[in-house]
Coordinates of C-alpha atoms and ligand atoms in Angstrom, one line a residue:
X1 CA 175.9 185.2 7.6
X2 CA 177.9 186.3 4.6
X3 CA 180.3 184.0 2.8
X4 CA 183.2 185.8 4.4
X5 CA 182.1 184.4 7.8
X6 CA 182.6 180.9 6.6
X7 CA 186.1 180.7 5.1
X8 CA 187.2 177.5 3.5
X9 CA 190.2 177.2 5.7
X10 CA 190.7 178.2 9.4
X11 CA 194.1 177.9 11.0
X12 CA 194.4 177.8 14.8
X13 CA 197.7 178.8 16.2
X14 CA 198.3 178.8 20.0
X15 CA 200.9 181.2 21.1
X16 CA 202.6 181.4 24.5
X17 CA 205.4 184.0 24.8
X18 CA 206.2 183.7 21.1
X19 CA 207.3 187.3 20.3
X20 CA 210.6 186.1 18.7
X21 CA 208.9 183.8 16.2
X22 CA 205.8 185.8 15.2
X23 CA 207.4 188.0 12.5
X24 CA 208.8 184.8 10.8
X25 CA 205.5 183.1 11.2
X26 CA 203.6 186.0 9.7
X27 CA 205.9 186.0 6.6
X28 CA 205.5 182.3 6.1
X29 CA 201.7 182.4 6.6
X30 CA 201.2 185.4 4.3
X31 CA 203.1 183.6 1.6
X32 CA 201.3 180.3 2.0
X33 CA 197.8 181.7 2.4
X34 CA 198.4 184.2 -0.4
X35 CA 199.2 181.3 -2.8
X36 CA 196.6 178.8 -1.7
X37 CA 193.8 180.4 -3.6
X38 CA 191.0 179.8 -1.1
X39 CA 189.3 181.9 1.5
X40 CA 190.8 181.7 5.0
X41 CA 191.1 183.0 8.5
X42 CA 193.8 182.5 11.1
X43 CA 192.9 182.4 14.8
X44 CA 195.8 183.2 17.0
X45 CA 195.1 182.1 20.6
X46 CA 197.3 184.0 22.9
X47 CA 197.6 181.7 25.9
X48 CA 198.3 184.4 28.5
X49 CA 201.6 185.5 27.2
X50 CA 203.7 187.8 29.3
X51 CA 205.9 189.2 26.5
X52 CA 205.0 191.3 23.5
X53 CA 203.0 188.5 21.8
X54 CA 199.6 190.2 22.1
X55 CA 200.9 193.5 20.9
X56 CA 202.5 191.8 17.9
X57 CA 199.3 189.9 17.1
X58 CA 197.3 193.1 17.4
X59 CA 199.6 194.7 14.9
X60 CA 199.2 191.7 12.6
X61 CA 195.4 192.0 12.9
X62 CA 195.5 195.7 12.0
X63 CA 197.4 194.9 8.9
X64 CA 195.3 191.9 7.9
X65 CA 191.9 191.6 9.5
X66 CA 191.7 187.9 8.6
X67 CA 194.3 187.4 11.3
X68 CA 192.0 187.2 14.4
X69 CA 193.1 187.1 18.0
X70 CA 191.8 185.6 21.1
X71 CA 193.7 186.3 24.2
X72 CA 193.3 184.3 27.4
X73 CA 193.2 186.1 30.8
X74 CA 196.1 183.8 31.9
X75 CA 198.0 180.8 30.8
X76 CA 195.5 177.9 30.4
X77 CA 197.8 175.6 28.4
X78 CA 198.4 174.5 24.9
X79 CA 195.5 172.0 24.7
X80 CA 193.0 174.5 26.1
X81 CA 194.2 177.0 23.5
X82 CA 193.7 174.5 20.7
X83 CA 190.2 173.7 22.0
X84 CA 189.3 177.4 22.1
X85 CA 190.5 177.8 18.6
X86 CA 188.4 174.9 17.4
X87 CA 185.4 176.3 19.2
X88 CA 185.6 179.7 17.5
X89 CA 186.9 178.7 14.1
X90 CA 184.4 179.0 11.3
X91 CA 186.2 177.4 8.4
X92 CA 185.0 174.3 6.5
X93 CA 188.3 172.8 7.2
X94 CA 190.3 173.7 10.4
X95 CA 194.0 173.2 10.8
X96 CA 196.0 173.1 14.0
X97 CA 199.5 174.4 14.0
X98 CA 202.2 175.4 16.5
X99 CA 203.5 178.9 16.3
X100 CA 207.2 178.0 16.4
X101 CA 207.4 176.8 12.7
X102 CA 208.4 173.3 13.7
X103 CA 205.4 172.4 11.7
X104 CA 205.5 173.9 8.2
X105 CA 202.3 175.7 7.3
X106 CA 202.9 174.7 3.7
X107 CA 202.0 171.1 4.6
X108 CA 198.4 172.2 4.7
X109 CA 198.4 172.3 0.9
X110 CA 198.9 168.5 0.9
X111 CA 196.4 168.1 3.7
X112 CA 193.8 170.1 1.7
X113 CA 194.3 167.7 -1.2
X114 CA 193.6 164.8 1.1
X115 CA 190.4 166.4 2.3
X116 CA 189.4 167.0 -1.3
X117 CA 190.0 163.3 -2.0
X118 CA 187.4 162.6 0.6
X119 CA 189.4 162.2 3.8
X120 CA 188.0 163.9 6.9
X121 CA 191.3 164.2 8.8
X122 CA 194.8 164.6 7.5
X123 CA 197.3 164.5 10.4
X124 CA 200.9 165.1 10.1
X125 CA 203.3 162.3 10.9
X126 CA 206.9 163.2 11.8
X127 CA 209.4 161.3 9.7
X128 CA 212.4 162.8 11.4
X129 CA 212.7 165.0 14.4
X130 CA 215.3 167.7 14.8
X131 CA 215.2 167.8 18.5
X132 CA 217.7 166.6 21.1
X133 CA 218.2 162.9 21.5
X134 CA 216.8 162.7 25.0
X135 CA 213.5 164.3 23.9
X136 CA 213.3 162.1 20.9
X137 CA 213.9 159.0 23.0
X138 CA 211.2 160.1 25.6
X139 CA 208.7 160.7 22.8
X140 CA 209.4 157.3 21.2
X141 CA 208.9 155.5 24.5
X142 CA 205.8 157.5 25.3
X143 CA 204.1 156.8 21.9
X144 CA 204.9 153.1 22.1
X145 CA 203.5 152.9 25.7
X146 CA 200.4 154.8 24.6
X147 CA 199.9 152.6 21.6
X148 CA 200.1 149.4 23.7
X149 CA 197.7 150.6 26.4
X150 CA 195.3 152.9 24.6
X151 CA 191.8 151.7 23.8
X152 CA 191.7 153.7 20.6
X153 CA 194.3 153.5 17.8
X154 CA 196.3 156.7 18.2
X155 CA 198.7 156.9 15.3
X156 CA 202.4 156.8 16.2
X157 CA 204.4 160.0 16.0
X158 CA 201.6 162.2 15.1
X159 CA 201.0 165.3 17.2
X160 CA 198.2 167.9 17.1
X161 CA 199.4 169.3 13.7
X162 CA 196.5 168.3 11.4
X163 CA 193.7 169.5 9.2
X164 CA 190.1 168.4 10.0
X165 CA 186.8 168.6 8.2
X166 CA 184.1 170.7 9.8
X167 CA 182.2 167.5 10.7
X168 CA 185.1 166.3 12.8
X169 CA 185.6 169.7 14.4
X170 CA 181.9 169.7 15.4
X171 CA 182.2 166.4 17.1
X172 CA 185.3 167.6 19.0
X173 CA 183.8 170.8 20.1
X174 CA 180.7 169.0 21.3
X175 CA 182.7 166.9 23.7
X176 CA 182.4 168.0 27.3
X177 CA 185.8 166.6 28.3
X178 CA 188.0 169.0 30.2
X179 CA 191.4 167.3 30.4
X180 CA 191.8 166.9 26.7
X181 CA 194.4 165.0 24.8
X182 CA 193.4 166.2 21.4
X183 CA 195.4 163.8 19.2
X184 CA 193.7 161.0 21.1
X185 CA 190.2 162.5 20.8
X186 CA 190.8 163.1 17.1
X187 CA 191.6 159.4 16.6
X188 CA 188.6 158.5 18.7
X189 CA 186.1 160.4 16.5
X190 CA 186.7 157.8 13.7
X191 CA 185.9 159.1 10.2
X192 CA 188.4 158.7 7.4
X193 CA 191.8 159.6 8.6
X194 CA 195.2 159.6 6.8
X195 CA 198.7 160.5 7.8
X196 CA 200.8 162.9 5.8
X197 CA 204.6 162.6 6.4
X198 CA 206.9 165.5 7.0
X199 CA 210.2 166.3 8.6
X200 CA 209.9 168.1 11.9
X201 CA 212.2 171.2 11.9
X202 CA 213.9 172.6 15.0
X203 CA 212.1 175.6 16.5
X204 CA 212.6 178.8 14.3
X205 CA 213.2 181.1 17.3
X206 CA 212.8 181.3 21.0
X207 CA 212.8 178.4 23.4
X208 CA 210.4 175.6 24.2
X209 CA 207.2 176.6 26.0
X210 CA 206.7 173.0 27.1
X211 CA 208.8 172.4 30.2
X212 CA 209.0 168.8 31.6
X213 CA 206.1 169.5 34.0
X214 CA 203.7 170.4 31.2
X215 CA 204.9 167.5 29.0
X216 CA 204.3 165.0 31.8
X217 CA 200.8 166.4 32.3
X218 CA 200.1 165.9 28.6
X219 CA 201.5 162.4 28.6
X220 CA 199.6 161.3 31.7
X221 CA 196.4 162.8 30.3
X222 CA 197.0 160.8 27.2
X223 CA 197.5 157.5 29.1
X224 CA 194.8 158.0 31.7
X225 CA 192.2 159.4 29.3
X226 CA 192.5 156.6 26.8
X227 CA 193.3 153.6 29.0
X228 CA 192.0 151.9 32.1
X229 CA 194.9 149.5 32.1
X230 CA 196.6 151.1 35.1
X231 CA 193.4 150.5 37.1
X232 CA 193.1 146.9 35.9
X233 CA 196.7 146.5 36.8
X234 CA 195.7 146.7 40.5
X235 CA 193.4 143.7 39.9
X236 CA 196.1 141.7 38.2
X237 CA 198.7 142.5 40.9
X238 CA 196.2 141.8 43.6
X239 CA 195.5 138.3 42.0
X240 CA 199.2 137.6 41.6
X241 CA 200.0 138.6 45.2
X242 CA 197.1 136.5 46.6
X243 CA 198.3 133.5 44.4
X244 CA 201.9 133.9 45.5
X245 CA 201.0 134.2 49.2
X246 CA 198.9 131.1 48.9
X247 CA 201.7 129.1 47.4
X248 CA 204.1 130.5 50.0
X249 CA 201.6 129.6 52.8
X250 CA 201.3 126.0 51.5
X251 CA 205.0 125.7 51.2
X252 CA 205.6 127.0 54.8
X253 CA 203.0 124.5 56.1
X254 CA 204.8 121.6 54.4
X255 CA 208.1 122.9 55.8
X256 CA 206.6 123.0 59.2
X257 CA 205.2 119.5 59.0
X258 CA 208.1 117.8 57.3
X259 CA 210.6 119.8 59.5
X260 CA 213.4 119.9 56.9
X261 CA 216.2 122.5 56.7
X262 CA 215.6 125.5 54.5
X263 CA 218.6 127.9 54.0
X264 CA 220.2 126.3 57.0
X265 CA 217.2 126.8 59.3
X266 CA 214.7 124.4 60.8
X267 CA 211.1 125.7 61.1
X268 CA 211.4 125.3 64.8
X269 CA 214.0 128.2 65.0
X270 CA 212.6 131.7 64.9
X271 CA 213.4 133.0 61.4
X272 CA 214.9 136.5 61.1
X273 CA 212.7 139.5 60.6
X274 CA 214.4 140.6 57.4
X275 CA 212.1 138.5 55.2
X276 CA 209.0 139.8 56.9
X277 CA 210.1 143.4 56.6
X278 CA 210.9 142.8 53.0
X279 CA 207.5 141.4 52.3
X280 CA 205.8 144.2 54.2
X281 CA 207.7 146.8 52.2
X282 CA 207.0 145.0 49.0
X283 CA 203.3 144.8 49.4
X284 CA 203.1 148.2 51.1
X285 CA 204.8 149.6 48.0
X286 CA 202.4 147.9 45.7
X287 CA 199.5 149.2 47.7
X288 CA 200.8 152.8 47.5
X289 CA 201.4 152.4 43.8
X290 CA 197.8 151.3 43.3
X291 CA 196.4 154.0 45.6
X292 CA 198.4 156.5 43.5
X293 CA 197.0 155.0 40.3
X294 CA 193.4 155.3 41.6
X295 CA 194.3 158.8 42.7
X296 CA 195.2 159.7 39.1
X297 CA 191.7 158.8 38.0
X298 CA 189.9 160.2 40.9
X299 CA 191.8 163.5 40.5
X300 CA 190.7 163.6 36.9
X301 CA 187.1 162.7 37.7
X302 CA 187.1 165.6 40.2
X303 CA 188.5 167.9 37.5
X304 CA 185.7 166.9 35.2
X305 CA 182.8 167.2 37.6
X306 CA 183.9 170.7 38.7
X307 CA 183.0 171.7 35.2
X308 CA 185.1 174.8 35.3
X309 CA 185.5 176.7 32.0
X310 CA 188.6 175.5 30.2
X311 CA 189.6 179.0 29.4
X312 CA 188.6 182.6 30.0
X313 CA 189.0 185.2 27.3
X314 CA 190.6 188.5 28.3
X315 CA 190.6 190.3 24.9
X316 CA 189.6 189.5 21.4
X317 CA 190.3 191.2 18.0
X318 CA 188.6 190.8 14.7
X319 CA 185.2 189.5 15.7
X320 CA 183.1 192.4 14.8
X321 CA 179.7 192.3 16.5
X322 CA 180.0 188.6 17.4
X323 CA 182.8 188.5 20.0
X324 CA 183.7 185.0 21.2
X325 CA 182.2 184.1 24.6
X326 CA 183.9 182.3 27.4
X327 CA 183.9 178.5 27.4
Ligands
LIG1 N1 201.9 176.8 24.0 C1 200.8 177.3 24.5 N2 200.6 177.3 25.9 C2 201.5 176.7 26.7 C3 202.6 176.1 26.1 C4 202.8 176.1 24.7 O1 199.9 177.9 23.8 O2 201.3 176.7 27.9 C5 202.1 176.8 22.5 C6 203.4 177.4 22.0 O3 203.4 178.8 21.9 C7 203.6 176.7 20.7 C8 202.9 175.3 20.9 O4 202.1 175.5 22.0 O5 202.9 177.3 19.6 C9 203.9 174.2 21.2 O6 204.8 174.6 22.2 P1 206.4 174.4 22.0 O7 206.8 174.5 20.6 O8 207.1 175.2 23.0 O9 206.5 172.8 22.4 P2 207.6 171.8 21.9 O10 207.5 171.8 20.4 O11 208.9 172.3 22.5 O12 207.1 170.5 22.5
LIG2 MG1 207.6 173.4 19.3

């Protein structure tokens, strides 16, 4: 293996229908990588784009062979694209970056410094976000919730944008997990990690590729992969409802024996069915909630045991005689 095969820096950039932003991205990357003075490669992972993304990436590869391309056979999702990039990156340090320039590639200069100082992971922390207020509020609630329930300490307001040492990347790529929440797994690996602050820009061009559905999937993967609190909740609620019904039972017995008026009724009268229906509904609701909660885990266990590949590669450019194989 020649030195060229092991660049000092690999950047992994997932792209899904990003034709409008790629020319801007190319300019910014060329400028930054040209100035950084180390050997590098960029892995673009085309996540089954339906626009001109692949053609543009192919053009970029022709002009600069260090821009390599992996193209999925269909859309497998952002996290799968990042995992594929990590699996095929050969750099001593590997950076993850979104294509839309919300995360400035120039920040990697500061991250590289941190790695030279001896840190294993430098993750970007968003100081300010330039997104709409609803999205900002949702992110804030989610990160707080995650922090309070997660079993590992996932840093607040840090996304996937980060630079990792090879030893961390090796741990991540060895993980057999399918439903990944990379920022959580990254925190899980341990090592010496440090946050680097930056201001999150608005998207440079095009529109978000993360509709609410995908965002919700990511958020639930984060919570359910890093916390068993929702499952334990069933036990707590079960205990509470048993306790409450025992208290209520004792109280009703006393009422019956002492025969006093409660809300204008004596125990000898037949009480209305409203209260019973309310109780049935309440506990029925809780049961469904808990079934749903267990379903979330069972669904994920099913997903894991199927052991399907996380991605399938359709085309690849820039790999010479060692093309990347499927997951
Ligand atoms: N992306 C992807 N596959 C998807 C959705 C998104 O590879 O199914 C990429 C997208 O091209 C971008 C990054 O993931 O580089 C983040 O997406 P986006 O910027 O649209 O998300 P947002 O910043 O709006 O949350
Ligand atoms: Mg974005």
